[in-house]
Coordinates of C-alpha atoms (C1' of nucleotides) in Angstrom, one line a residue:
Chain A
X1 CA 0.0 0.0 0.0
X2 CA 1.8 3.0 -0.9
X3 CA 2.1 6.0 1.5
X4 CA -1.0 9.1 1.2
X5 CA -0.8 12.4 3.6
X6 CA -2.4 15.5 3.7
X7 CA -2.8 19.0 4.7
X8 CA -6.3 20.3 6.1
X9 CA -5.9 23.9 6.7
X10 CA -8.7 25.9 7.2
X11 CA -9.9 28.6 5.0
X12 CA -10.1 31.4 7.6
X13 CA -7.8 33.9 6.7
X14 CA -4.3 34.8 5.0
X15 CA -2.7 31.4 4.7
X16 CA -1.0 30.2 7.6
X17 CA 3.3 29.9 7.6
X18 CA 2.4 26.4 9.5
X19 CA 0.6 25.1 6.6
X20 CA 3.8 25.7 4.3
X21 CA 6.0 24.0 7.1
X22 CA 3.5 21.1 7.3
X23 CA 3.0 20.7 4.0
X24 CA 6.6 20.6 3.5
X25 CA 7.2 17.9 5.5
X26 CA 3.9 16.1 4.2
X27 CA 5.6 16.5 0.7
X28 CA 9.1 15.7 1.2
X29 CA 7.9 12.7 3.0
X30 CA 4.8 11.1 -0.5
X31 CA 7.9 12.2 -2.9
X32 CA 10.2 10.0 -1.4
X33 CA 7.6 7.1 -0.4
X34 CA 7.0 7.3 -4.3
X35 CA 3.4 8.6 -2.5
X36 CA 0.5 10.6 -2.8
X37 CA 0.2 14.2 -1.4
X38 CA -3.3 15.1 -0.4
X39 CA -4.7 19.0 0.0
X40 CA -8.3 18.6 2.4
X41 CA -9.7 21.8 2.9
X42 CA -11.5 21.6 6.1
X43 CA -13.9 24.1 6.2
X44 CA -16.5 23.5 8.8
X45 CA -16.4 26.2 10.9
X46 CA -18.8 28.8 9.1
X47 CA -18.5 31.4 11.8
X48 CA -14.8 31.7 10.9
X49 CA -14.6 31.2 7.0
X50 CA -13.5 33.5 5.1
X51 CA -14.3 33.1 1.1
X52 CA -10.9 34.6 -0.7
X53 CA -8.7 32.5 1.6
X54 CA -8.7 29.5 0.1
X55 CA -7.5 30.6 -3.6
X56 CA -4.9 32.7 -1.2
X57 CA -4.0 29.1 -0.1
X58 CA -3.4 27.3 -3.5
X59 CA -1.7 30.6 -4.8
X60 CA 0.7 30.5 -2.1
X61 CA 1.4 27.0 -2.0
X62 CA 2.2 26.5 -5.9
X63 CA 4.3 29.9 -5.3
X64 CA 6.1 27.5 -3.2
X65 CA 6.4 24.8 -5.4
X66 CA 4.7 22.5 -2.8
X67 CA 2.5 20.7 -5.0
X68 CA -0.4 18.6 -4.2
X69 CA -1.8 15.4 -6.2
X70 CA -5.7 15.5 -5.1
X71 CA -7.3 18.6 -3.5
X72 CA -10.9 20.7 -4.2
X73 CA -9.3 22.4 -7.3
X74 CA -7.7 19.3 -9.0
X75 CA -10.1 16.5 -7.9
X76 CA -9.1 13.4 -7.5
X77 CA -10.5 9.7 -6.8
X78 CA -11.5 10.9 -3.2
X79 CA -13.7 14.0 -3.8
X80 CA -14.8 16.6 -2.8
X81 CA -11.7 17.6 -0.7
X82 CA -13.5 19.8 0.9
X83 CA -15.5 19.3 4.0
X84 CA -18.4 21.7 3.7
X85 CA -19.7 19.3 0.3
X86 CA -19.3 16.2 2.1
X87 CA -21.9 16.8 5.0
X88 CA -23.8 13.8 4.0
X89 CA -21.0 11.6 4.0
X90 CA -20.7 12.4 8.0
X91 CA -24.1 11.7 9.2
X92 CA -24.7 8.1 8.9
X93 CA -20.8 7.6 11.6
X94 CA -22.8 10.1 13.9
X95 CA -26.0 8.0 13.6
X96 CA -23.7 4.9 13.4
X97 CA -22.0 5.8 17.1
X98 CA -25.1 6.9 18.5
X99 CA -26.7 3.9 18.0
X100 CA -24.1 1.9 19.1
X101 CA -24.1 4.0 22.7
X102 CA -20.8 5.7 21.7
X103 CA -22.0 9.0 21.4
X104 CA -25.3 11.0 22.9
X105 CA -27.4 13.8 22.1
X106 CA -26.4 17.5 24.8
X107 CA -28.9 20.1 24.7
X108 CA -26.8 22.2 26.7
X109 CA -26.1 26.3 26.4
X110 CA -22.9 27.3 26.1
X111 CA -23.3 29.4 29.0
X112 CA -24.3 26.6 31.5
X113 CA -21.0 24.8 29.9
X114 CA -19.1 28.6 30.4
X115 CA -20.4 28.4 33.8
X116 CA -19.5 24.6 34.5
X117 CA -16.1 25.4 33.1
X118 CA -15.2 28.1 35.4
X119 CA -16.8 25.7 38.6
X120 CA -14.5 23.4 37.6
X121 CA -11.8 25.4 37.5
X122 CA -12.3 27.6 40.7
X123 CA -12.1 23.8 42.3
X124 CA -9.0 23.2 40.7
X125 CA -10.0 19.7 39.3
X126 CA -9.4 18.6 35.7
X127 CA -12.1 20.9 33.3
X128 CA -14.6 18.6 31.0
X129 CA -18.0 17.7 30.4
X130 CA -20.3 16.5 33.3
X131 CA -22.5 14.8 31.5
X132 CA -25.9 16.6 32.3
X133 CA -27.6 15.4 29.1
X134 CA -26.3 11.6 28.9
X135 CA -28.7 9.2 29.3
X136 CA -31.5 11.8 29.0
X137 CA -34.5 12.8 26.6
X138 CA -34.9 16.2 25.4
X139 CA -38.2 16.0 27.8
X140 CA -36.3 15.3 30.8
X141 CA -33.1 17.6 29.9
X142 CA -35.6 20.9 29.2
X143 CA -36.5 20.8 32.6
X144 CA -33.5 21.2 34.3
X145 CA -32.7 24.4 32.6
X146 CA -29.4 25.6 30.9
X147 CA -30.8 23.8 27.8
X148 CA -31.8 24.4 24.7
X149 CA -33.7 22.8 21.7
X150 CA -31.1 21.8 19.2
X151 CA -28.5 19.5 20.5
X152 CA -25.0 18.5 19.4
X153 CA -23.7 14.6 19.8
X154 CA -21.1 14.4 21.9
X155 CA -18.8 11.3 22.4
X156 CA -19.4 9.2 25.6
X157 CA -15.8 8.9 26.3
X158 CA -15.4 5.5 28.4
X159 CA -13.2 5.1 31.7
X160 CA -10.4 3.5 30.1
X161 CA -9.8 4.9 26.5
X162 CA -6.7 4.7 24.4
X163 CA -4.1 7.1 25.8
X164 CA -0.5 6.3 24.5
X165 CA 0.6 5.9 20.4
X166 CA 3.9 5.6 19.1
X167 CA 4.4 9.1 17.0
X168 CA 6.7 8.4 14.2
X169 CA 9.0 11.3 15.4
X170 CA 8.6 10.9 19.3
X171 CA 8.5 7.7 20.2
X172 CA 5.4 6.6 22.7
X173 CA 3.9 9.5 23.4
X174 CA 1.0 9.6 26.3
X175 CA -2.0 11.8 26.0
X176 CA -4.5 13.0 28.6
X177 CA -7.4 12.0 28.8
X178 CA -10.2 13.1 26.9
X179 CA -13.5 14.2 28.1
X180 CA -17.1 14.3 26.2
X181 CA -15.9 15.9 22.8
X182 CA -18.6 16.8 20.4
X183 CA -18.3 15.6 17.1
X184 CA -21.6 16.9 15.5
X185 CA -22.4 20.7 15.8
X186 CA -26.1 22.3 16.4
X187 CA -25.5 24.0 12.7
X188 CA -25.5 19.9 11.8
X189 CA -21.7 20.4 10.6
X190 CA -19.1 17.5 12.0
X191 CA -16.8 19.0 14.2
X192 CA -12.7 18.8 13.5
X193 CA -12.7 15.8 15.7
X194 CA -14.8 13.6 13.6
X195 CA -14.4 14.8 10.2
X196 CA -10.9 14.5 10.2
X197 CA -11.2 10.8 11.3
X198 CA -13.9 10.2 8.9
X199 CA -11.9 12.0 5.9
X200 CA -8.7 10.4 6.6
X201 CA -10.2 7.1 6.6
X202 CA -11.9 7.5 3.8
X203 CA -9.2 8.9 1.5
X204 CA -6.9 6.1 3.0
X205 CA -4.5 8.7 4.7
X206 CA -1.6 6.1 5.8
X207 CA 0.5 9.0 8.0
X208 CA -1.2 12.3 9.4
X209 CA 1.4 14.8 10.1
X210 CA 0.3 17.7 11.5
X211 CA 1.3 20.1 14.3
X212 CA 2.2 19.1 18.3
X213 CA -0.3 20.9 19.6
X214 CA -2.8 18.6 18.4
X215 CA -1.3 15.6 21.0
X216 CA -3.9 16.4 23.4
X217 CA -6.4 15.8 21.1
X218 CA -5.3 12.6 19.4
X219 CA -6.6 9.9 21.8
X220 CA -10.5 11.3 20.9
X221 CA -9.2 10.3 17.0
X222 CA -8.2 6.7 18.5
X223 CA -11.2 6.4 20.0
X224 CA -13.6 7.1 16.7
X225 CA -11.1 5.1 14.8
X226 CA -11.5 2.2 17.0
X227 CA -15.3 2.4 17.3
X228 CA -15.7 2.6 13.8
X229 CA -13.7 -0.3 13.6
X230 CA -10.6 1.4 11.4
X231 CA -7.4 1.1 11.2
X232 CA -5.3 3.8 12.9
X233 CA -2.9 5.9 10.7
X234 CA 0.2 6.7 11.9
X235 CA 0.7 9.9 13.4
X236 CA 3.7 12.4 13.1
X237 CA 3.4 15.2 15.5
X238 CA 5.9 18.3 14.3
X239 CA 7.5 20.8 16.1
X240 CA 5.4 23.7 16.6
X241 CA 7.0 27.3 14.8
X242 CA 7.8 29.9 17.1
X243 CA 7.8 33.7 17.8
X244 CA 11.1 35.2 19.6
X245 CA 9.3 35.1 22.9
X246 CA 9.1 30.8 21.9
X247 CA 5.1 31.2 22.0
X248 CA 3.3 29.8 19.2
X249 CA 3.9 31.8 16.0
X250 CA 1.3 34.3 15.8
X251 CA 0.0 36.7 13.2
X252 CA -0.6 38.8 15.8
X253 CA 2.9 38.8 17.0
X254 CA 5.0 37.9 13.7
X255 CA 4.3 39.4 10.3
X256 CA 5.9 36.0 9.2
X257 CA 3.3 34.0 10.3
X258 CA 1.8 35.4 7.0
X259 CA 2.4 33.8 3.9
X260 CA 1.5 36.6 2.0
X261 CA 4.3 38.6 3.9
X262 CA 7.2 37.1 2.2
X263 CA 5.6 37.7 -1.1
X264 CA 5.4 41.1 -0.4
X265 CA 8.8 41.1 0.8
X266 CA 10.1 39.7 -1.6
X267 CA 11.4 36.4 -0.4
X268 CA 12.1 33.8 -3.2
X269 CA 9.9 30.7 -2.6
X270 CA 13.4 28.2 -3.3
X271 CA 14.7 30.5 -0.3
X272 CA 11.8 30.3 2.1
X273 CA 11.8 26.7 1.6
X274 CA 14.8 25.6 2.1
X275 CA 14.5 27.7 5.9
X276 CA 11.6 25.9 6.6
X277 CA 13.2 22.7 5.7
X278 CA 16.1 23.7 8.4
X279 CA 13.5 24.2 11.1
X280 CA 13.5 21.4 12.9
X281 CA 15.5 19.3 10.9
X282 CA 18.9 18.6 9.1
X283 CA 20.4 17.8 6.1
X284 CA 22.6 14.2 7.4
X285 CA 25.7 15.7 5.9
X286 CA 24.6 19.2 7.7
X287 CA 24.4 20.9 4.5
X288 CA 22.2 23.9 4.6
X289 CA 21.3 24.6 1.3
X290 CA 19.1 22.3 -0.3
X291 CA 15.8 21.8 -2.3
X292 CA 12.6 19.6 -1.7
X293 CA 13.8 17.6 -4.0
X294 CA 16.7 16.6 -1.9
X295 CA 15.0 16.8 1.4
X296 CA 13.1 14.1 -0.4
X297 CA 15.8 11.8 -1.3
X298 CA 16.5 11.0 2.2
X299 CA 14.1 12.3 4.3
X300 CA 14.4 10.2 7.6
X301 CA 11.0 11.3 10.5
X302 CA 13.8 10.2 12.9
X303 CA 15.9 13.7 11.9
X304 CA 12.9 15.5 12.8
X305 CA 13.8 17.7 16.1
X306 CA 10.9 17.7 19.0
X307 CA 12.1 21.3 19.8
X308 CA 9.9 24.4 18.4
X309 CA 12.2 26.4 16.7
X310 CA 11.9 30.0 16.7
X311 CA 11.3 31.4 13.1
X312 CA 14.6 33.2 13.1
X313 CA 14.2 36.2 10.3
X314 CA 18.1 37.0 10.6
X315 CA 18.7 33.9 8.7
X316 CA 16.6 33.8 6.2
X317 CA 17.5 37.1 5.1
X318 CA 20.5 36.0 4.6
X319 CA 19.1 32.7 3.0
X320 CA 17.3 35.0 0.3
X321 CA 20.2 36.8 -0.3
X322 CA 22.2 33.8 -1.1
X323 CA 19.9 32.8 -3.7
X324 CA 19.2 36.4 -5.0
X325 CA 22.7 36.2 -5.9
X326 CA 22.3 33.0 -7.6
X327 CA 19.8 34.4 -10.2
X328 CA 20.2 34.5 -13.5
X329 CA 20.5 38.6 -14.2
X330 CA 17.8 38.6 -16.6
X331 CA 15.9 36.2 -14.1
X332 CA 16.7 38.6 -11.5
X333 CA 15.2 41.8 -13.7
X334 CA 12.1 39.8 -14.3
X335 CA 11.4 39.3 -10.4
X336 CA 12.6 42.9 -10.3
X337 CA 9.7 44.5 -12.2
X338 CA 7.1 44.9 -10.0
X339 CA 8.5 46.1 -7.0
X340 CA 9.7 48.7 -9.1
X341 CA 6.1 49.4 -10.8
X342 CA 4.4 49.5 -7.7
X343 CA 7.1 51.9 -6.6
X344 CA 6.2 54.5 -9.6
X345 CA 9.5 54.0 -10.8
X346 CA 8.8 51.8 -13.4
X347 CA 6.2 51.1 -16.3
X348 CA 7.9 48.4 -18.7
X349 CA 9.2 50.6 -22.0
X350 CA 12.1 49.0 -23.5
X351 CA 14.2 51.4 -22.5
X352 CA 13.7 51.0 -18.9
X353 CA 14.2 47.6 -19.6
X354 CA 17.6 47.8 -21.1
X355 CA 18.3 50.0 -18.2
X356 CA 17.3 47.5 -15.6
X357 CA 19.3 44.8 -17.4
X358 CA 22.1 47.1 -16.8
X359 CA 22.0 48.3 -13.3
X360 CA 20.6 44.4 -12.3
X361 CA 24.3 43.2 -11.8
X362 CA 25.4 46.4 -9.9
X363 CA 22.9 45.4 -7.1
X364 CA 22.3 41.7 -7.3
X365 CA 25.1 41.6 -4.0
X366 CA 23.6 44.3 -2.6
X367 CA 19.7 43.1 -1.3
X368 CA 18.9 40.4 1.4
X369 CA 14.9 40.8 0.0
X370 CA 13.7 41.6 -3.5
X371 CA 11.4 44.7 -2.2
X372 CA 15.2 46.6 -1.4
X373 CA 15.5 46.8 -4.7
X374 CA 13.4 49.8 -4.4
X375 CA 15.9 52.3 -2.8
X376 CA 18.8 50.5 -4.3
X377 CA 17.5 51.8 -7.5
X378 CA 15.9 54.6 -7.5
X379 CA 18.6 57.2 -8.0
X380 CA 18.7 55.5 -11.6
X381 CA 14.9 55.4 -12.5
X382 CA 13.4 58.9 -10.9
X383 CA 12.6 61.9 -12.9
X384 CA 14.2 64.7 -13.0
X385 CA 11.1 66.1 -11.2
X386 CA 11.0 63.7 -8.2
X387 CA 14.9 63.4 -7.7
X388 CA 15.7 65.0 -4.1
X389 CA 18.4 64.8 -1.9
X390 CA 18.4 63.2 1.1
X391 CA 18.6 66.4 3.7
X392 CA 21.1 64.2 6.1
X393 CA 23.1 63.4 3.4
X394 CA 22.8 66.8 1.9
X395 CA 23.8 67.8 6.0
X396 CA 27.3 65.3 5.9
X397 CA 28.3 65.5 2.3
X398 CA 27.4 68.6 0.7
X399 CA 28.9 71.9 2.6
X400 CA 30.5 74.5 1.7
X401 CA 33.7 72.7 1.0
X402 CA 32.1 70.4 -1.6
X403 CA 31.0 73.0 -4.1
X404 CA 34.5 73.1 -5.7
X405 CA 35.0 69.2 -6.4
X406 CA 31.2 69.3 -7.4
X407 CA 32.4 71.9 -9.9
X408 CA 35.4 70.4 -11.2
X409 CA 33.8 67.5 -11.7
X410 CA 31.5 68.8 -13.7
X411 CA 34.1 70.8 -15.8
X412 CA 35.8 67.4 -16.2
X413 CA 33.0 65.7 -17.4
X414 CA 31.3 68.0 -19.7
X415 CA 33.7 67.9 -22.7
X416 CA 33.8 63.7 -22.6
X417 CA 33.1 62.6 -26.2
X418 CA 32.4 59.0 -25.1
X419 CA 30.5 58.5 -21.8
X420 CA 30.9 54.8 -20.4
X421 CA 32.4 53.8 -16.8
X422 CA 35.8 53.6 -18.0
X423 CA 35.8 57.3 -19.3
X424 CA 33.7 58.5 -16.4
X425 CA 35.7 57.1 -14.0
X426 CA 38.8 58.5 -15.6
X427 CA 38.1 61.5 -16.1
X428 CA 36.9 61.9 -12.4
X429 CA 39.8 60.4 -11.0
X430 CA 41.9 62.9 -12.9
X431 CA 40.3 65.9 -11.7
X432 CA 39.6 64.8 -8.5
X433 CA 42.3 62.9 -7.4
X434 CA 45.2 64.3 -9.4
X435 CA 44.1 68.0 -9.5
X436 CA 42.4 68.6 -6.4
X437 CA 45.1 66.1 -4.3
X438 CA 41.8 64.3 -2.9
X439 CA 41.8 60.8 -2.0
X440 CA 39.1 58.6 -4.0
X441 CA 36.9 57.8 -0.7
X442 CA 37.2 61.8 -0.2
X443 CA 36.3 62.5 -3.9
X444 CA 33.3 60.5 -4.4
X445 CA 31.7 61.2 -1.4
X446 CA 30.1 64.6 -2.6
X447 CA 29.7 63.4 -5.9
X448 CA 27.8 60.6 -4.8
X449 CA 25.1 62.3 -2.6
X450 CA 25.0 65.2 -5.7
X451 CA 24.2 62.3 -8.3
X452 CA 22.4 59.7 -6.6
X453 CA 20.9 61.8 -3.7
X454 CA 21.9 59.5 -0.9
X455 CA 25.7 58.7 1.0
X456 CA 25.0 54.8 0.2
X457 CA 24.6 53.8 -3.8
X458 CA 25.2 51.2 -6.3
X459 CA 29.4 52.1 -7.6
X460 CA 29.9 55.5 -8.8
X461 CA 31.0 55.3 -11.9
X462 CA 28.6 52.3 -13.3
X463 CA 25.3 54.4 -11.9
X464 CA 26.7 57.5 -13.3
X465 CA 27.5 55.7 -16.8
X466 CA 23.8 54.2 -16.8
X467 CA 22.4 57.9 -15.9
X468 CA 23.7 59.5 -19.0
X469 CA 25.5 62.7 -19.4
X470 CA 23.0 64.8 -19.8
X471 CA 21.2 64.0 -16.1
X472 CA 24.7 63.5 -14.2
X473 CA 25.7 66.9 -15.2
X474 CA 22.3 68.7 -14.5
X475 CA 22.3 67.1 -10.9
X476 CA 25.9 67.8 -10.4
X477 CA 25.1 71.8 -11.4
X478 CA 21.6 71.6 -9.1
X479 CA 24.1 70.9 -6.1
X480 CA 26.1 73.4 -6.5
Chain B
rG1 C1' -5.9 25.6 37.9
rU2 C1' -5.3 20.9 35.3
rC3 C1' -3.2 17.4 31.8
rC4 C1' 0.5 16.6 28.1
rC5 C1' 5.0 17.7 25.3
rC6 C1' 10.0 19.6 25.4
rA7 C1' 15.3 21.2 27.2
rU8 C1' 23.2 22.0 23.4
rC9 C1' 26.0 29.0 21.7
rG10 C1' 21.4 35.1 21.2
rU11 C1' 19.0 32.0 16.9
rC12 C1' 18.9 27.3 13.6
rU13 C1' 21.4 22.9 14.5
rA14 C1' 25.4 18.4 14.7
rG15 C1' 25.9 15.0 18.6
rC16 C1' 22.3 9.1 19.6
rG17 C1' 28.3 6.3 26.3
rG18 C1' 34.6 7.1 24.9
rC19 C1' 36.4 10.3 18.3
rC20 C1' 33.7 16.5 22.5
rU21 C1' 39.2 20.8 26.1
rA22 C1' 31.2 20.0 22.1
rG23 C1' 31.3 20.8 15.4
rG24 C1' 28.7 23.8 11.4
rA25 C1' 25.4 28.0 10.0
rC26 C1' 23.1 32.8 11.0
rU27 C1' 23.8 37.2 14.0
rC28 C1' 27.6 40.2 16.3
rC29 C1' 32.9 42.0 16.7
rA30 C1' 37.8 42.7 14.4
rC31 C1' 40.9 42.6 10.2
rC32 C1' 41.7 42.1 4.7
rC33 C1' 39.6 43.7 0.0
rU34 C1' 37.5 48.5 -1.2
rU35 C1' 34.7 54.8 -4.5
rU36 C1' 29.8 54.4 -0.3
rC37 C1' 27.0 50.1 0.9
rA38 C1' 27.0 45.2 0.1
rA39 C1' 29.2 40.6 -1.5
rG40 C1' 33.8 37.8 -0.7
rG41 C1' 38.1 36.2 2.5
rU42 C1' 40.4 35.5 7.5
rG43 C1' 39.9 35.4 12.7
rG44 C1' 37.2 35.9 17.3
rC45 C1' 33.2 36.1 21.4
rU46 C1' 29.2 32.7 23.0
rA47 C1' 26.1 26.7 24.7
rC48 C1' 25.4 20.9 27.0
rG49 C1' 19.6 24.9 32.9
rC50 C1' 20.4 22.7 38.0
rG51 C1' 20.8 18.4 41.5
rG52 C1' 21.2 13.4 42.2
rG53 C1' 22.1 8.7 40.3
rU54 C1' 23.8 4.3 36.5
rU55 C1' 28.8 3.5 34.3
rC56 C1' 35.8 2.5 34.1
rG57 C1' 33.7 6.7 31.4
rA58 C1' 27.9 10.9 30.2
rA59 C1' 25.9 16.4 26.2
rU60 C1' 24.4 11.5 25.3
rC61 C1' 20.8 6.5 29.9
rC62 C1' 17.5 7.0 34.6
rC63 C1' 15.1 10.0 38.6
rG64 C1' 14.0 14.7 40.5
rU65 C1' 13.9 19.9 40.0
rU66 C1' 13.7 24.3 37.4
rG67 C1' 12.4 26.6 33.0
rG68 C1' 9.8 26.9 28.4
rG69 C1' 5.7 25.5 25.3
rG70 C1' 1.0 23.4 24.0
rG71 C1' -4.1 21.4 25.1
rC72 C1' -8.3 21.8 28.3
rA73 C1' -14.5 25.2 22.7
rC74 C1' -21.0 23.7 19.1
rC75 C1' -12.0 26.7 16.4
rA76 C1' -9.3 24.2 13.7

RNA sequence: GUCCCCAUCGUCUAGCGGCCUAGGACUCCACCCUUUCAAGGUGGCUACGCGGGUUCGAAUCCCGUUGGGGGCACCA
């Protein structure tokens, strides 16, 4: 039986960075088994669904390059993949465990179970359902009060349930115990609990990987998948991802725990993947640069760490920039463009083109994210009418004292017949260094702010060669 | 409060009883290169939480303790 996993996020906002660090490991995992890779979308909570989120999820994910073999956009021998469609396929396991005395109807408020909650808790015992409604009509229920008319099933969880698995990456783990979960909602849609265990099942999931934090909750799954008389998958609980404080990633505390984010960063997807694939785990021969393709080749659950890594942003940066520098130049420009265009600097004429084809090599050292690209080249694409000076650099580099190398450069540059770096360089060096006695660092430094508007730039000479005589002599003149 | 999971440099990690006076990477610092800033090169700072065991020998095994994290929903 070959190996089938899966990813179930829910669609309830920007996708989650988890979801790309589960799906990872999901992936790398099917590609070397020779496997399947299944996307479920598990959309049954309708007070929390959100409708754009799941095209946000499949646009992110191929972005990725994490693709999936069956899911609600492909199809697949096990549709729908997505929860809300198969509501009828639920009902008759509910029916199923209620008849067999598994499960039992609770016509209680959430406020009486608020209120029971807090009791419990204010007497310090363990907090879970007291069974008010087992074993009861509605009729007899309604007249204790705290009740209401529709009811949810809830599982009758026995004394002695399952409690301990062996997790593929931890070993035996033990799990509390469970108390009364309910598995079908008043609304008539399954909860997690049950439609996870019904899905899996049912699509012949062989491994569910999926995040620690659901540990607590895995003996209720042993449970339904013994009463239902299934086998049990195995079960890989991951580390979970963390914020610099080690608390669960957040998107309320890290803008990473947004997918989106790193799009609008500018991260490269090969770069963001390969830092997920070093959370957690290691390359055997420690190498640290790698693709899913050979995390696949000999991905081992036992590397897997049962620490949660913190989602370190320090080393990513330097993980994009690694692989920014490995672009092709032309591939680089491409990725380039709309940064720029959403910048104003930049609508797509050829020329602009050829000019970013140019000035791509001078910065392709210089950015850890694609989005720097910005700043780095502005000086080169802004028109005459929005160039401006920065007014700290204008402060350091431009006093008094720099009006004369501004205007020898100037002089030195105006009569050049043939304007490339070479002869701009030249002919700067001569009148700057040689006539004025300057030394080069001393030289540039006015020139630089004059030309490109800031005291940190792409080299001298190259920007000014790209700019053109014409615009390197009227900014040179406007300092002055 | 209660239950469960976890514990090596600031961060990501290697280590699975002797090869460890603990290795690599990121960050940081210094130097080199250098027209600014990067990139690149060289070097440096920094860790086995604590206490007991087991053993000839423990970062590695056991117990305790402390610390961190997660669960305890008609959310997933």
């Amino acid at each position: 039986m070959s190996v089938r996993v899966r990813i179930a996020p829910s669609p309830t906002g920007d996708p989650h960075v988890g979801t790309a660090y589960m799906a990872l490991f999901n992936l790398a995992f099917a590609r070397q088994q020779g496997g399947s890779f299944v996307l479920r979308v598990e959309d049954t909570d309708r007070a929390r669904f959100q409708a754009d989120s799941e095209q946000q999820l499949y646009d992110t994910l191929a972005w990725l390059g994490l693709d999936w073999d069956e899911g609600p956009d492909k199809g697949g021998p096990f549709s729908p993949y997505r929860q809300s469609e198969r509501l009828d396929t639920y009902r008759p396991y509910v029916d199923q465990l209620l008849a067999a005395g598994h499960a039992y109807h609770c016509w209680c408020t959430s406020e009486r179970l608020k209120e029971m909650r807090e009791d419990q808790q204010a007497r310090k015992v363990p907090t879970g359902y007291d069974r008010m409604c087992h074993g009861k009509s509605y009729d007899e229920r309604a007249g204790l009060g705290g009740a209401q008319e529709q009811p949810v099933v809830r599982m009758l969880v026995p004394e002695d349930p399952p409690l301990s698995f062996v997790d593929v990456v931890r070993g035996e783990v033990h799990a509390p115990h469970p108390d009364d979960q309910v598995i079908l909602k008043g609304d008539g849609f399954p909860t997690y609990h049950l439609a996870v265990v019904v899905d899996d099942h049912l699509m012949g999931i062989t491994h569910v990987v999926r995040g620690e934090e659901w540990i607590s909750s895995t003996p209720k799954h042993l449970l339904l998948f013994d009463w239902l008389g299934w086998e049990r998958p195995q079960f890989a609980h991951m580390p979970l991802l963390r914020n610099t404080d080690k608390s669960k990633i957040s998107k309320r505390k890290n803008p990473a725990a947004r997918l989106t984010w790193f799009v609008e960063q500018g991260y490269l997807p090969e770069a963001l993947l390969n830092f997920l694939g070093l959370l957690g785990y290691s390359q055997p021969d420690g190498t640290e640069i790698f693709t899913l393709a050979d995390m696949a080749r000999d991905f081992d659950w036992a590397r897997v760490n049962t620490v949660g890594p913190v989602f370190d942003l320090d080393k990513l940066g330097w993980l994009n920039g690694h692989y920014v520098r490995e672009l092709a130049p032309s591939d680089l420009a491409d990725r380039l463009e709309p940064y720029l265009r959403d910048a104003g600097l930049y609508t797509g004429t050829a020329d602009q083109r050829a000019l970013l084809d140019s000035a791509v090599p001078l910065v392709q050292t210089r950015m850890a994210v694609l989005s720097e690209c910005v700043e780095l080249l502005r000086c080169l694409f802004v028109s005459d009418d929005d160039f401006a000076i920065d007014p700290v650099a204008r402060e350091k580099a431009l006093g008094a004292d720099a009006a004369p190398v501004l205007a020898a450069c100037a002089d030195a540059l105006e009569p050049l017949a043939e304007w490339t770096t070479e002869t701009v360089q030249a002919a700067m060096d001569s009148a700057l260094i040689d006539g004025l006695g300057l030394k080069r660092g001393k030289a540039y430094g006015p020139v630089r702010v004059a030309v490109s508007g800031a005291s940190v730039s792409p080299p001298l000479p190259e920007s000014m060669a790209l700019l053109g005589k014409d615009k390197v002599l009227r900014r040179l003149r406007a300092a002055l």
